[in-house]
């Protein structure tokens, strides 16, 4: 199985505009987008389509039934998974990203489940922010993580 350049995983995304923005980002950097679990919108949603602009034919998107199904299809012993959460201490910049890594992000209103956070606690990373703030916008967080990996790779995916 050929490794993708970079894999972005959105677990149960809720807001179509965020997903459209992320699809556009993936097209721009050459990443594959995985949408895991129940979506909070239809893939024909006009806001989703509008926020992705005319990049839909330039991005590979795969909808997977669940996060567990994703990890069965792409076992951790072959690929690295990094889970972005406000509940981590390790910074996303402390990671040495490799081609084929999976950057995993939870739903906008609740983040990744406690089950995922406990199971993968060694792979949790965070983006620093001021203590009096709760979280960044999901599509902004994904862009930050993706571009750190791209910066470390030294090139964009083709």
JSON list of C-alpha atoms in Angstrom, two decimals:
[
{"chain": "A", "resi": 1, "resn": "UNK", "atom": "CA", "xyz": [0.00, 0.00, 0.00]},
{"chain": "A", "resi": 2, "resn": "UNK", "atom": "CA", "xyz": [1.46, 3.35, -1.04]},
{"chain": "A", "resi": 3, "resn": "UNK", "atom": "CA", "xyz": [1.65, 5.98, 1.66]},
{"chain": "A", "resi": 4, "resn": "UNK", "atom": "CA", "xyz": [-0.04, 9.30, 1.08]},
{"chain": "A", "resi": 5, "resn": "UNK", "atom": "CA", "xyz": [2.08, 12.40, 1.40]},
{"chain": "A", "resi": 6, "resn": "UNK", "atom": "CA", "xyz": [0.08, 13.57, 4.43]},
{"chain": "A", "resi": 7, "resn": "UNK", "atom": "CA", "xyz": [-3.28, 12.48, 5.83]},
{"chain": "A", "resi": 8, "resn": "UNK", "atom": "CA", "xyz": [-5.72, 14.83, 7.51]},
{"chain": "A", "resi": 9, "resn": "UNK", "atom": "CA", "xyz": [-8.45, 13.17, 9.58]},
{"chain": "A", "resi": 10, "resn": "UNK", "atom": "CA", "xyz": [-11.62, 14.94, 10.68]},
{"chain": "A", "resi": 11, "resn": "UNK", "atom": "CA", "xyz": [-13.59, 12.84, 13.16]},
{"chain": "A", "resi": 12, "resn": "UNK", "atom": "CA", "xyz": [-17.32, 13.60, 12.96]},
{"chain": "A", "resi": 13, "resn": "UNK", "atom": "CA", "xyz": [-17.02, 17.16, 11.58]},
{"chain": "A", "resi": 14, "resn": "UNK", "atom": "CA", "xyz": [-20.09, 19.28, 12.26]},
{"chain": "A", "resi": 15, "resn": "UNK", "atom": "CA", "xyz": [-19.68, 22.52, 10.32]},
{"chain": "A", "resi": 16, "resn": "UNK", "atom": "CA", "xyz": [-19.70, 22.31, 6.52]},
{"chain": "A", "resi": 17, "resn": "UNK", "atom": "CA", "xyz": [-17.69, 25.49, 6.01]},
{"chain": "A", "resi": 18, "resn": "UNK", "atom": "CA", "xyz": [-14.81, 24.12, 8.10]},
{"chain": "A", "resi": 19, "resn": "UNK", "atom": "CA", "xyz": [-14.77, 20.89, 6.12]},
{"chain": "A", "resi": 20, "resn": "UNK", "atom": "CA", "xyz": [-14.85, 22.81, 2.83]},
{"chain": "A", "resi": 21, "resn": "UNK", "atom": "CA", "xyz": [-11.94, 24.97, 3.99]},
{"chain": "A", "resi": 22, "resn": "UNK", "atom": "CA", "xyz": [-9.99, 21.86, 4.99]},
{"chain": "A", "resi": 23, "resn": "UNK", "atom": "CA", "xyz": [-10.69, 20.18, 1.64]},
{"chain": "A", "resi": 24, "resn": "UNK", "atom": "CA", "xyz": [-9.29, 23.27, -0.08]},
{"chain": "A", "resi": 25, "resn": "UNK", "atom": "CA", "xyz": [-6.23, 23.18, 2.21]},
{"chain": "A", "resi": 26, "resn": "UNK", "atom": "CA", "xyz": [-5.67, 19.51, 1.40]},
{"chain": "A", "resi": 27, "resn": "UNK", "atom": "CA", "xyz": [-5.82, 20.29, -2.31]},
{"chain": "A", "resi": 28, "resn": "UNK", "atom": "CA", "xyz": [-3.25, 23.07, -1.86]},
{"chain": "A", "resi": 29, "resn": "UNK", "atom": "CA", "xyz": [-0.71, 20.96, 0.07]},
{"chain": "A", "resi": 30, "resn": "UNK", "atom": "CA", "xyz": [-1.35, 17.56, -1.54]},
{"chain": "A", "resi": 31, "resn": "UNK", "atom": "CA", "xyz": [-2.86, 15.87, 1.54]},
{"chain": "A", "resi": 32, "resn": "UNK", "atom": "CA", "xyz": [-5.59, 13.23, 1.60]},
{"chain": "A", "resi": 33, "resn": "UNK", "atom": "CA", "xyz": [-8.67, 14.07, 3.66]},
{"chain": "A", "resi": 34, "resn": "UNK", "atom": "CA", "xyz": [-10.39, 11.38, 5.70]},
{"chain": "A", "resi": 35, "resn": "UNK", "atom": "CA", "xyz": [-13.85, 12.12, 7.10]},
{"chain": "A", "resi": 36, "resn": "UNK", "atom": "CA", "xyz": [-14.59, 9.64, 9.89]},
{"chain": "A", "resi": 37, "resn": "UNK", "atom": "CA", "xyz": [-17.95, 8.79, 11.35]},
{"chain": "A", "resi": 38, "resn": "UNK", "atom": "CA", "xyz": [-21.21, 10.66, 11.15]},
{"chain": "A", "resi": 39, "resn": "UNK", "atom": "CA", "xyz": [-21.04, 14.02, 9.41]},
{"chain": "A", "resi": 40, "resn": "UNK", "atom": "CA", "xyz": [-23.05, 16.95, 10.72]},
{"chain": "A", "resi": 41, "resn": "UNK", "atom": "CA", "xyz": [-24.06, 17.90, 7.17]},
{"chain": "A", "resi": 42, "resn": "UNK", "atom": "CA", "xyz": [-24.63, 16.49, 3.71]},
{"chain": "A", "resi": 43, "resn": "UNK", "atom": "CA", "xyz": [-21.74, 16.32, 1.25]},
{"chain": "A", "resi": 44, "resn": "UNK", "atom": "CA", "xyz": [-24.00, 18.24, -1.15]},
{"chain": "A", "resi": 45, "resn": "UNK", "atom": "CA", "xyz": [-24.35, 21.14, 1.32]},
{"chain": "A", "resi": 46, "resn": "UNK", "atom": "CA", "xyz": [-24.03, 24.49, -0.50]},
{"chain": "A", "resi": 47, "resn": "UNK", "atom": "CA", "xyz": [-21.81, 25.98, 2.24]},
{"chain": "A", "resi": 48, "resn": "UNK", "atom": "CA", "xyz": [-19.47, 23.00, 2.05]},
{"chain": "A", "resi": 49, "resn": "UNK", "atom": "CA", "xyz": [-19.24, 23.32, -1.73]},
{"chain": "A", "resi": 50, "resn": "UNK", "atom": "CA", "xyz": [-18.80, 27.10, -1.62]},
{"chain": "A", "resi": 51, "resn": "UNK", "atom": "CA", "xyz": [-16.01, 27.05, 0.98]},
{"chain": "A", "resi": 52, "resn": "UNK", "atom": "CA", "xyz": [-14.11, 24.42, -1.02]},
{"chain": "A", "resi": 53, "resn": "UNK", "atom": "CA", "xyz": [-14.42, 26.61, -4.14]},
{"chain": "A", "resi": 54, "resn": "UNK", "atom": "CA", "xyz": [-13.35, 24.87, -7.34]},
{"chain": "A", "resi": 55, "resn": "UNK", "atom": "CA", "xyz": [-10.78, 22.62, -5.62]},
{"chain": "A", "resi": 56, "resn": "UNK", "atom": "CA", "xyz": [-12.99, 19.53, -5.26]},
{"chain": "A", "resi": 57, "resn": "UNK", "atom": "CA", "xyz": [-11.40, 17.74, -8.21]},
{"chain": "A", "resi": 58, "resn": "UNK", "atom": "CA", "xyz": [-7.92, 18.40, -6.77]},
{"chain": "A", "resi": 59, "resn": "UNK", "atom": "CA", "xyz": [-8.40, 16.69, -3.40]},
{"chain": "A", "resi": 60, "resn": "UNK", "atom": "CA", "xyz": [-8.74, 13.03, -2.48]},
{"chain": "A", "resi": 61, "resn": "UNK", "atom": "CA", "xyz": [-11.47, 12.55, 0.11]},
{"chain": "A", "resi": 62, "resn": "UNK", "atom": "CA", "xyz": [-12.47, 9.28, 1.74]},
{"chain": "A", "resi": 63, "resn": "UNK", "atom": "CA", "xyz": [-15.43, 8.89, 4.08]},
{"chain": "A", "resi": 64, "resn": "UNK", "atom": "CA", "xyz": [-14.77, 6.11, 6.63]},
{"chain": "A", "resi": 65, "resn": "UNK", "atom": "CA", "xyz": [-17.51, 4.66, 8.84]},
{"chain": "A", "resi": 66, "resn": "UNK", "atom": "CA", "xyz": [-15.55, 5.17, 12.08]},
{"chain": "A", "resi": 67, "resn": "UNK", "atom": "CA", "xyz": [-12.16, 6.09, 13.45]},
{"chain": "A", "resi": 68, "resn": "UNK", "atom": "CA", "xyz": [-11.66, 2.45, 14.47]},
{"chain": "A", "resi": 69, "resn": "UNK", "atom": "CA", "xyz": [-12.20, 1.44, 10.85]},
{"chain": "A", "resi": 70, "resn": "UNK", "atom": "CA", "xyz": [-9.54, 3.94, 9.76]},
{"chain": "A", "resi": 71, "resn": "UNK", "atom": "CA", "xyz": [-6.98, 2.51, 12.19]},
{"chain": "A", "resi": 72, "resn": "UNK", "atom": "CA", "xyz": [-7.80, -1.02, 11.00]},
{"chain": "A", "resi": 73, "resn": "UNK", "atom": "CA", "xyz": [-7.21, 0.02, 7.38]},
{"chain": "A", "resi": 74, "resn": "UNK", "atom": "CA", "xyz": [-4.05, 1.98, 8.29]},
{"chain": "A", "resi": 75, "resn": "UNK", "atom": "CA", "xyz": [-2.48, 0.33, 11.37]},
{"chain": "A", "resi": 76, "resn": "UNK", "atom": "CA", "xyz": [-0.25, 2.40, 13.62]},
{"chain": "A", "resi": 77, "resn": "UNK", "atom": "CA", "xyz": [2.73, 0.16, 13.07]},
{"chain": "A", "resi": 78, "resn": "UNK", "atom": "CA", "xyz": [2.80, 1.40, 9.46]},
{"chain": "A", "resi": 79, "resn": "UNK", "atom": "CA", "xyz": [1.86, 5.05, 9.99]},
{"chain": "A", "resi": 80, "resn": "UNK", "atom": "CA", "xyz": [2.02, 7.61, 12.76]},
{"chain": "A", "resi": 81, "resn": "UNK", "atom": "CA", "xyz": [-1.09, 9.24, 14.18]},
{"chain": "A", "resi": 82, "resn": "UNK", "atom": "CA", "xyz": [-1.01, 12.60, 15.99]},
{"chain": "A", "resi": 83, "resn": "UNK", "atom": "CA", "xyz": [-4.10, 13.77, 17.85]},
{"chain": "A", "resi": 84, "resn": "UNK", "atom": "CA", "xyz": [-4.63, 17.50, 18.18]},
{"chain": "A", "resi": 85, "resn": "UNK", "atom": "CA", "xyz": [-6.34, 18.51, 21.41]},
{"chain": "A", "resi": 86, "resn": "UNK", "atom": "CA", "xyz": [-6.37, 21.31, 23.96]},
{"chain": "A", "resi": 87, "resn": "UNK", "atom": "CA", "xyz": [-5.87, 18.57, 26.61]},
{"chain": "A", "resi": 88, "resn": "UNK", "atom": "CA", "xyz": [-2.25, 17.77, 25.67]},
{"chain": "A", "resi": 89, "resn": "UNK", "atom": "CA", "xyz": [1.01, 19.16, 27.02]},
{"chain": "A", "resi": 90, "resn": "UNK", "atom": "CA", "xyz": [3.27, 18.26, 24.08]},
{"chain": "A", "resi": 91, "resn": "UNK", "atom": "CA", "xyz": [3.41, 20.94, 21.39]},
{"chain": "A", "resi": 92, "resn": "UNK", "atom": "CA", "xyz": [2.63, 20.07, 17.78]},
{"chain": "A", "resi": 93, "resn": "UNK", "atom": "CA", "xyz": [6.04, 21.53, 16.86]},
{"chain": "A", "resi": 94, "resn": "UNK", "atom": "CA", "xyz": [7.80, 18.95, 19.06]},
{"chain": "A", "resi": 95, "resn": "UNK", "atom": "CA", "xyz": [6.91, 16.20, 16.60]},
{"chain": "A", "resi": 96, "resn": "UNK", "atom": "CA", "xyz": [9.16, 15.07, 13.73]},
{"chain": "A", "resi": 97, "resn": "UNK", "atom": "CA", "xyz": [6.52, 14.48, 11.08]},
{"chain": "A", "resi": 98, "resn": "UNK", "atom": "CA", "xyz": [7.06, 11.81, 8.44]},
{"chain": "A", "resi": 99, "resn": "UNK", "atom": "CA", "xyz": [5.50, 11.21, 5.06]},
{"chain": "A", "resi": 100, "resn": "UNK", "atom": "CA", "xyz": [2.26, 9.27, 5.55]},
{"chain": "A", "resi": 101, "resn": "UNK", "atom": "CA", "xyz": [1.47, 10.62, 9.02]},
{"chain": "A", "resi": 102, "resn": "UNK", "atom": "CA", "xyz": [-2.14, 11.10, 10.10]},
{"chain": "A", "resi": 103, "resn": "UNK", "atom": "CA", "xyz": [-3.08, 14.39, 11.78]},
{"chain": "A", "resi": 104, "resn": "UNK", "atom": "CA", "xyz": [-6.33, 13.73, 13.64]},
{"chain": "A", "resi": 105, "resn": "UNK", "atom": "CA", "xyz": [-8.85, 16.37, 14.74]},
{"chain": "A", "resi": 106, "resn": "UNK", "atom": "CA", "xyz": [-12.16, 16.03, 16.59]},
{"chain": "A", "resi": 107, "resn": "UNK", "atom": "CA", "xyz": [-15.54, 17.66, 16.09]},
{"chain": "A", "resi": 108, "resn": "UNK", "atom": "CA", "xyz": [-15.85, 21.41, 16.49]},
{"chain": "A", "resi": 109, "resn": "UNK", "atom": "CA", "xyz": [-18.06, 21.44, 19.60]},
{"chain": "A", "resi": 110, "resn": "UNK", "atom": "CA", "xyz": [-16.47, 18.68, 21.67]},
{"chain": "A", "resi": 111, "resn": "UNK", "atom": "CA", "xyz": [-13.08, 17.66, 20.30]},
{"chain": "A", "resi": 112, "resn": "UNK", "atom": "CA", "xyz": [-11.82, 14.09, 20.29]},
{"chain": "A", "resi": 113, "resn": "UNK", "atom": "CA", "xyz": [-13.55, 11.57, 22.55]},
{"chain": "A", "resi": 114, "resn": "UNK", "atom": "CA", "xyz": [-12.07, 10.62, 25.91]},
{"chain": "A", "resi": 115, "resn": "UNK", "atom": "CA", "xyz": [-11.72, 7.04, 24.61]},
{"chain": "A", "resi": 116, "resn": "UNK", "atom": "CA", "xyz": [-9.44, 8.21, 21.76]},
{"chain": "A", "resi": 117, "resn": "UNK", "atom": "CA", "xyz": [-7.49, 10.54, 24.05]},
{"chain": "A", "resi": 118, "resn": "UNK", "atom": "CA", "xyz": [-6.84, 7.75, 26.57]},
{"chain": "A", "resi": 119, "resn": "UNK", "atom": "CA", "xyz": [-5.97, 5.13, 23.97]},
{"chain": "A", "resi": 120, "resn": "UNK", "atom": "CA", "xyz": [-3.47, 7.38, 22.16]},
{"chain": "A", "resi": 121, "resn": "UNK", "atom": "CA", "xyz": [-2.25, 9.54, 25.05]},
{"chain": "A", "resi": 122, "resn": "UNK", "atom": "CA", "xyz": [1.39, 9.31, 23.92]},
{"chain": "A", "resi": 123, "resn": "UNK", "atom": "CA", "xyz": [0.48, 10.85, 20.57]},
{"chain": "A", "resi": 124, "resn": "UNK", "atom": "CA", "xyz": [-1.51, 13.86, 21.81]},
{"chain": "A", "resi": 125, "resn": "UNK", "atom": "CA", "xyz": [-0.33, 17.30, 20.72]},
{"chain": "A", "resi": 126, "resn": "UNK", "atom": "CA", "xyz": [-1.57, 20.82, 21.25]},
{"chain": "A", "resi": 127, "resn": "UNK", "atom": "CA", "xyz": [-1.33, 24.23, 19.64]},
{"chain": "A", "resi": 128, "resn": "UNK", "atom": "CA", "xyz": [-0.46, 26.85, 22.25]},
{"chain": "A", "resi": 129, "resn": "UNK", "atom": "CA", "xyz": [-2.92, 29.62, 23.04]},
{"chain": "A", "resi": 130, "resn": "UNK", "atom": "CA", "xyz": [-3.73, 31.98, 25.85]},
{"chain": "A", "resi": 131, "resn": "UNK", "atom": "CA", "xyz": [-5.23, 30.40, 28.98]},
{"chain": "A", "resi": 132, "resn": "UNK", "atom": "CA", "xyz": [-8.37, 32.53, 28.90]},
{"chain": "A", "resi": 133, "resn": "UNK", "atom": "CA", "xyz": [-9.30, 31.18, 25.46]},
{"chain": "A", "resi": 134, "resn": "UNK", "atom": "CA", "xyz": [-11.03, 27.86, 24.83]},
{"chain": "A", "resi": 135, "resn": "UNK", "atom": "CA", "xyz": [-9.95, 26.77, 21.36]},
{"chain": "A", "resi": 136, "resn": "UNK", "atom": "CA", "xyz": [-9.05, 27.77, 17.83]},
{"chain": "A", "resi": 137, "resn": "UNK", "atom": "CA", "xyz": [-11.33, 27.31, 14.85]},
{"chain": "A", "resi": 138, "resn": "UNK", "atom": "CA", "xyz": [-11.02, 23.73, 13.58]},
{"chain": "A", "resi": 139, "resn": "UNK", "atom": "CA", "xyz": [-9.99, 24.60, 10.03]},
{"chain": "A", "resi": 140, "resn": "UNK", "atom": "CA", "xyz": [-7.37, 27.03, 11.39]},
{"chain": "A", "resi": 141, "resn": "UNK", "atom": "CA", "xyz": [-5.99, 24.32, 13.68]},
{"chain": "A", "resi": 142, "resn": "UNK", "atom": "CA", "xyz": [-5.77, 21.86, 10.81]},
{"chain": "A", "resi": 143, "resn": "UNK", "atom": "CA", "xyz": [-3.95, 24.44, 8.67]},
{"chain": "A", "resi": 144, "resn": "UNK", "atom": "CA", "xyz": [-1.44, 25.08, 11.45]},
{"chain": "A", "resi": 145, "resn": "UNK", "atom": "CA", "xyz": [-0.72, 21.35, 11.87]},
{"chain": "A", "resi": 146, "resn": "UNK", "atom": "CA", "xyz": [-0.58, 20.63, 8.14]},
{"chain": "A", "resi": 147, "resn": "UNK", "atom": "CA", "xyz": [1.79, 23.48, 7.37]},
{"chain": "A", "resi": 148, "resn": "UNK", "atom": "CA", "xyz": [4.14, 22.46, 10.18]},
{"chain": "A", "resi": 149, "resn": "UNK", "atom": "CA", "xyz": [4.40, 19.02, 8.57]},
{"chain": "A", "resi": 150, "resn": "UNK", "atom": "CA", "xyz": [4.89, 20.61, 5.13]},
{"chain": "A", "resi": 151, "resn": "UNK", "atom": "CA", "xyz": [7.57, 22.92, 6.56]},
{"chain": "A", "resi": 152, "resn": "UNK", "atom": "CA", "xyz": [9.41, 19.92, 7.98]},
{"chain": "A", "resi": 153, "resn": "UNK", "atom": "CA", "xyz": [9.06, 17.97, 4.71]},
{"chain": "A", "resi": 154, "resn": "UNK", "atom": "CA", "xyz": [10.59, 20.90, 2.82]},
{"chain": "A", "resi": 155, "resn": "UNK", "atom": "CA", "xyz": [8.19, 20.49, -0.11]},
{"chain": "A", "resi": 156, "resn": "UNK", "atom": "CA", "xyz": [4.54, 20.09, -1.03]},
{"chain": "A", "resi": 157, "resn": "UNK", "atom": "CA", "xyz": [2.94, 16.81, -2.02]},
{"chain": "A", "resi": 158, "resn": "UNK", "atom": "CA", "xyz": [2.51, 16.24, -5.73]}
]
